[in-house]
Tab-separated table of C-alpha atoms in Angstrom:
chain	number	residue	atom	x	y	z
Y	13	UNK	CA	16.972	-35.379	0.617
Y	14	UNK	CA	18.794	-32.539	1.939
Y	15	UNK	CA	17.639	-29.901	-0.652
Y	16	UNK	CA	13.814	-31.064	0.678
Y	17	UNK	CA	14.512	-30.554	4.144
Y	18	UNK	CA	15.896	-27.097	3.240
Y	19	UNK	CA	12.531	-26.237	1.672
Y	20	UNK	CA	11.231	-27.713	4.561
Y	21	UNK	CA	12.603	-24.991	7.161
Y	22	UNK	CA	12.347	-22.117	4.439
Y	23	UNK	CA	8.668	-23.537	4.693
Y	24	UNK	CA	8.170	-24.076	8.515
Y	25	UNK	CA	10.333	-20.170	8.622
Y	26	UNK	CA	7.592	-18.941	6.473
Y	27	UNK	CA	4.684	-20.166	7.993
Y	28	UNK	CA	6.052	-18.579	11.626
Y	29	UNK	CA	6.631	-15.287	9.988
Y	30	UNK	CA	2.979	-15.244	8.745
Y	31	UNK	CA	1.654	-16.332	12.144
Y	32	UNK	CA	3.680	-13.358	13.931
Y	33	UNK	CA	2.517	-10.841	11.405
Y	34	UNK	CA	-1.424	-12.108	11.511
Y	35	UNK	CA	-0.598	-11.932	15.140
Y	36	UNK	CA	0.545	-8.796	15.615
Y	37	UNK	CA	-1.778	-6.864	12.602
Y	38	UNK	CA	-4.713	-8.394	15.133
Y	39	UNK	CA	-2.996	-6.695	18.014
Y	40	UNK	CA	-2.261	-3.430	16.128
Y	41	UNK	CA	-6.224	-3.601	15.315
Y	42	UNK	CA	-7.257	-4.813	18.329
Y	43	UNK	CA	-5.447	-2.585	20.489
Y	44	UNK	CA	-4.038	-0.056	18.747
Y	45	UNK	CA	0.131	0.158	17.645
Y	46	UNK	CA	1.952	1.859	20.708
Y	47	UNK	CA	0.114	-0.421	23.118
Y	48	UNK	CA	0.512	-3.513	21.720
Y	49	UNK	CA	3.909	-4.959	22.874
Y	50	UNK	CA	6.657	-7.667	21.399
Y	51	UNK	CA	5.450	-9.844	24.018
Y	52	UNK	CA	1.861	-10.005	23.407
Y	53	UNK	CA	2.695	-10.442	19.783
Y	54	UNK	CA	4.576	-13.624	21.097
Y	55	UNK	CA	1.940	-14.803	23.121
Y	56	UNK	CA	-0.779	-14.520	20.328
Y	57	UNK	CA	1.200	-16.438	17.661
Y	58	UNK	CA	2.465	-19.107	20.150
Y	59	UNK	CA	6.185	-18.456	19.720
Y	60	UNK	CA	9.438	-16.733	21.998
Y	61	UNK	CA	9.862	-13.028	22.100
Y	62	UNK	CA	12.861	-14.111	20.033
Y	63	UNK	CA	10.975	-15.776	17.097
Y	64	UNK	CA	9.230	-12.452	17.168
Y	65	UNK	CA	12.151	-10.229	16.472
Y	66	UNK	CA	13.830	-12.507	14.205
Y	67	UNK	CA	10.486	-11.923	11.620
Y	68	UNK	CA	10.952	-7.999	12.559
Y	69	UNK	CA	10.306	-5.419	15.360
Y	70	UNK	CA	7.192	-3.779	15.303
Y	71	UNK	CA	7.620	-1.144	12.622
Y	72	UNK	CA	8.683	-4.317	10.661
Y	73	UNK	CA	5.530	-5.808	11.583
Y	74	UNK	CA	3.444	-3.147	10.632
Y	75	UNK	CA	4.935	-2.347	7.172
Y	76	UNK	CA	4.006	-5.976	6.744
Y	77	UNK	CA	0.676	-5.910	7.877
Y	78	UNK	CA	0.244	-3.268	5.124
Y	79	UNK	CA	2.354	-4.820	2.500
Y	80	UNK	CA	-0.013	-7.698	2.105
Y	81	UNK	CA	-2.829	-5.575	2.253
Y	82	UNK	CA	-1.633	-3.347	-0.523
Y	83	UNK	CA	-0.427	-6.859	-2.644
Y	84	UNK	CA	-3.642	-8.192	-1.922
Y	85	UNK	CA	-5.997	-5.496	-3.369
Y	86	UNK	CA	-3.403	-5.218	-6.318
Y	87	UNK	CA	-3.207	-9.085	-7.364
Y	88	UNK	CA	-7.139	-8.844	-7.144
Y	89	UNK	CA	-7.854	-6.688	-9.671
Y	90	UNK	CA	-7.690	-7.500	-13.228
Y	91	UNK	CA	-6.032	-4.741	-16.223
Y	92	UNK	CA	-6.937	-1.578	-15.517
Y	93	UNK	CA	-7.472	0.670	-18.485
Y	94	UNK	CA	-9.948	-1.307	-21.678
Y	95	UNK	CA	-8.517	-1.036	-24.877
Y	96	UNK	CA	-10.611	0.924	-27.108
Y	97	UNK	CA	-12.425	4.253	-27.353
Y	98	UNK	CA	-10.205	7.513	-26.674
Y	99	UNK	CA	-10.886	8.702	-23.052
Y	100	UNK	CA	-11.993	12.316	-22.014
Y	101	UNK	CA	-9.678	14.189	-19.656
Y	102	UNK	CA	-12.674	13.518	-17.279
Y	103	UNK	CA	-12.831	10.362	-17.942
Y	104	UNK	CA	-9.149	9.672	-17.432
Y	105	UNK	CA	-9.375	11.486	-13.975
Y	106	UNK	CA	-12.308	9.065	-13.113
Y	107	UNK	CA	-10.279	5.817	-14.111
Y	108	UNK	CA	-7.076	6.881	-11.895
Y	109	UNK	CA	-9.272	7.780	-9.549
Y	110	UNK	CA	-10.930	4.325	-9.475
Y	111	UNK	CA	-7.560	3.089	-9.485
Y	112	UNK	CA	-6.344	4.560	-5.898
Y	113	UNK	CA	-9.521	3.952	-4.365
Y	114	UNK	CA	-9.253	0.303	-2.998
Y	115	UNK	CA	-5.864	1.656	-1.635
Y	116	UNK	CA	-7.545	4.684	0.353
Y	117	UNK	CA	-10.325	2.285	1.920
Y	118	UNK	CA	-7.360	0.244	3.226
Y	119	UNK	CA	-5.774	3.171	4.781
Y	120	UNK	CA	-8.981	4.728	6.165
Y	121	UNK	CA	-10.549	1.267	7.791
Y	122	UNK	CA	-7.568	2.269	10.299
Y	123	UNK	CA	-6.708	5.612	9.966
Y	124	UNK	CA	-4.831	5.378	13.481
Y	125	UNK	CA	-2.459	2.560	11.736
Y	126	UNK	CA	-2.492	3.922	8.465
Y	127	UNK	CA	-0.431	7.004	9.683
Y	128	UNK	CA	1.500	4.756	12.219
Y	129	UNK	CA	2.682	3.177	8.918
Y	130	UNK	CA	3.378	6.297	6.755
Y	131	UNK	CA	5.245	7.748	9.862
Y	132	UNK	CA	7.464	4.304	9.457
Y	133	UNK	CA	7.882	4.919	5.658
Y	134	UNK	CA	8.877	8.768	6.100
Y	135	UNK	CA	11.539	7.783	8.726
Y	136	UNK	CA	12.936	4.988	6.124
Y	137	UNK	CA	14.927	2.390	7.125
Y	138	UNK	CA	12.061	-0.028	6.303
Y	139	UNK	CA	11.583	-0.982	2.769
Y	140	UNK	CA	7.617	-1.532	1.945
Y	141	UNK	CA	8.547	-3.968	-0.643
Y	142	UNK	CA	4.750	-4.059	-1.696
Y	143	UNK	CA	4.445	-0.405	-1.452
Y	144	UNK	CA	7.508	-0.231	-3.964
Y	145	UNK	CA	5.763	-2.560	-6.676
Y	146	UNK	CA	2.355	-0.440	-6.020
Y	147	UNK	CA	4.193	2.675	-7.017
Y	148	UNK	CA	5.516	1.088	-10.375
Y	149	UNK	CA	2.587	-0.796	-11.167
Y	150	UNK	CA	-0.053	2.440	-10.064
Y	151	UNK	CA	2.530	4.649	-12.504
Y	152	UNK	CA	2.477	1.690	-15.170
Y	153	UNK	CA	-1.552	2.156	-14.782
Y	154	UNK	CA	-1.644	5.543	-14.796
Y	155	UNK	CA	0.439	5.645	-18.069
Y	156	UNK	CA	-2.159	3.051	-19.929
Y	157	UNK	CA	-5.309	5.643	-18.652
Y	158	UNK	CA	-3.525	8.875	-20.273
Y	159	UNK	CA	-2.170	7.098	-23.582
Y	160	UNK	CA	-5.718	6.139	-23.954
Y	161	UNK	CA	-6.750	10.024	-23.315
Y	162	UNK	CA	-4.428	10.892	-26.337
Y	163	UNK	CA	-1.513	11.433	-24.544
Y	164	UNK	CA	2.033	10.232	-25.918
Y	165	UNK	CA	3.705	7.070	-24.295
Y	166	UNK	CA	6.377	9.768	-23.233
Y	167	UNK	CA	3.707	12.532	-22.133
Y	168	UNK	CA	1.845	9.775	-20.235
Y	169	UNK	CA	4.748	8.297	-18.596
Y	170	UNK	CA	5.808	11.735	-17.246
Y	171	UNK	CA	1.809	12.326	-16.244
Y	172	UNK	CA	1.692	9.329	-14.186
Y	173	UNK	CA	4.753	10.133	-12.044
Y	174	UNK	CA	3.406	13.697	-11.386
Y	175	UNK	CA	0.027	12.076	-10.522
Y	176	UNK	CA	1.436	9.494	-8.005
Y	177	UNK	CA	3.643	12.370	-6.072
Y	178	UNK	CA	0.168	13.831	-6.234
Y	179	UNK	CA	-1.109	11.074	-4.920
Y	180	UNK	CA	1.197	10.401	-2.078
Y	181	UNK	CA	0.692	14.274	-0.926
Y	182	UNK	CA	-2.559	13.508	-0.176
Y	183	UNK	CA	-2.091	10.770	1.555
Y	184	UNK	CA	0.261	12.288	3.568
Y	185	UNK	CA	-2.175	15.111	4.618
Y	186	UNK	CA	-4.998	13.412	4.932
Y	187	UNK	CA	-3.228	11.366	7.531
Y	188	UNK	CA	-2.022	14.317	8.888
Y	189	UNK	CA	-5.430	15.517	9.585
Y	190	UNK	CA	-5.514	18.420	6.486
Y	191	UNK	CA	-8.985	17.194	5.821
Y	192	UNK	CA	-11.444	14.419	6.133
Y	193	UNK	CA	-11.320	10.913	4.206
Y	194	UNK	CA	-14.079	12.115	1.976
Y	195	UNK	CA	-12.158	14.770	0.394
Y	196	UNK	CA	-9.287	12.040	-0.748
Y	197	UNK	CA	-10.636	10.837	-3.759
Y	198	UNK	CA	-11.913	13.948	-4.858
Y	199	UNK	CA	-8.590	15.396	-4.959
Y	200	UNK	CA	-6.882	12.735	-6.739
Y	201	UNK	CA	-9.352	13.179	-9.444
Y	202	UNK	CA	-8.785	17.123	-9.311
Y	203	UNK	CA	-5.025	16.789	-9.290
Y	204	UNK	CA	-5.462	13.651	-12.229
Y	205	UNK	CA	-7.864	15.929	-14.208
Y	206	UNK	CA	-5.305	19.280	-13.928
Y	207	UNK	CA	-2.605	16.940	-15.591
Y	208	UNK	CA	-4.456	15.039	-18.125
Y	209	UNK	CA	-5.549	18.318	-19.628
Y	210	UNK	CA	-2.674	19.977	-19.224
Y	211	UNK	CA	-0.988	17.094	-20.988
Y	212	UNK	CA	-2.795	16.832	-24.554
């Protein structure tokens, strides 16, 4: 009896947290990050300014918003890299690009957010749980595309971690305004391309 309405509250707790984050990612979209308040976040979900701080303040909030974005497009998506013939460089460049391209359409439907957030993740003090397991699991990726371009398990391990710092520095300055959203993919394939090459 007790141990049920424990789960209970961890429940009810969990359901509140949800509704403040859909809240407040509609607010962030809506009307954009710095002008959306703690209040109207507590107005749109139905609960006290309090319940709103106790699921996070608004950098909280946003790293959230973007945490189950990220999870999302990651738990949709099936193995990455077929078993079978031996990949081109080229070809490997292509794959990892396919692979970090669901993840730059979620940044660039809100570019104004999207740097919001990576200004949130540069300060620290935040941990983007989902953005954590992305890293490992986009490296773990990676890895599987290059040991299929003949790369050792070693080689390719090392490959992928230079690719996804690669990755991350374009992020970064494409959300600093270094160039236009079109230009993203095509230097993730560049930067995948240089490596896998380099690499056999």
């Amino acid at each position: 009896m007790f141990t049920e309405r424990v789960q209970s509250r961890t429940g009810q707790r969990e359901a509140t947290r949800q509704r403040v984050v859909g809240a407040a990612a509609t607010l962030f979209r809506e009307h954009g990050f710095s002008a959306t308040t703690i209040r109207q976040i507590a107005e749109k979900a139905g609960v006290s300014v309090g319940t709103v701080m106790a699921a996070g303040d608004k950098d909280s909030l946003l790293v959230s918003t973007f945490d189950e974005g990220i999870a999302a497009v990651h738990s949709g998506r099936g193995a990455s890299a077929e078993a079978g013939s031996r990949l081109t460089a080229e070809q490997a460049a292509r794959r990892i690009e396919a692979l970090v391209l669901p993840f730059l359409e979620l940044f660039e439907a809100d570019l104004d957010l999207a740097r919001h957030y990576g200004s949130v993740l540069f300060r620290g003090g935040h941990d983007a749980a989902a953005m954590n397991g992305l890293a490992s699991a986009l490296k773990a990726e990676f890895t599987a595309v290059l040991e299929q371009a003949g790369l050792s398990a070693d080689d390719a391990a090392q490959a992928a971690e230079t690719i996804h710092f690669a990755y991350l520095g374009v992020l970064f300055s494409w959300a600093g305004g270094a160039f236009g959203p079109e230009s993203a993919p095509a230097k993730i394939r560049a930067a995948a391309l240089s490596v896998a090459e380099s690499g056999r």
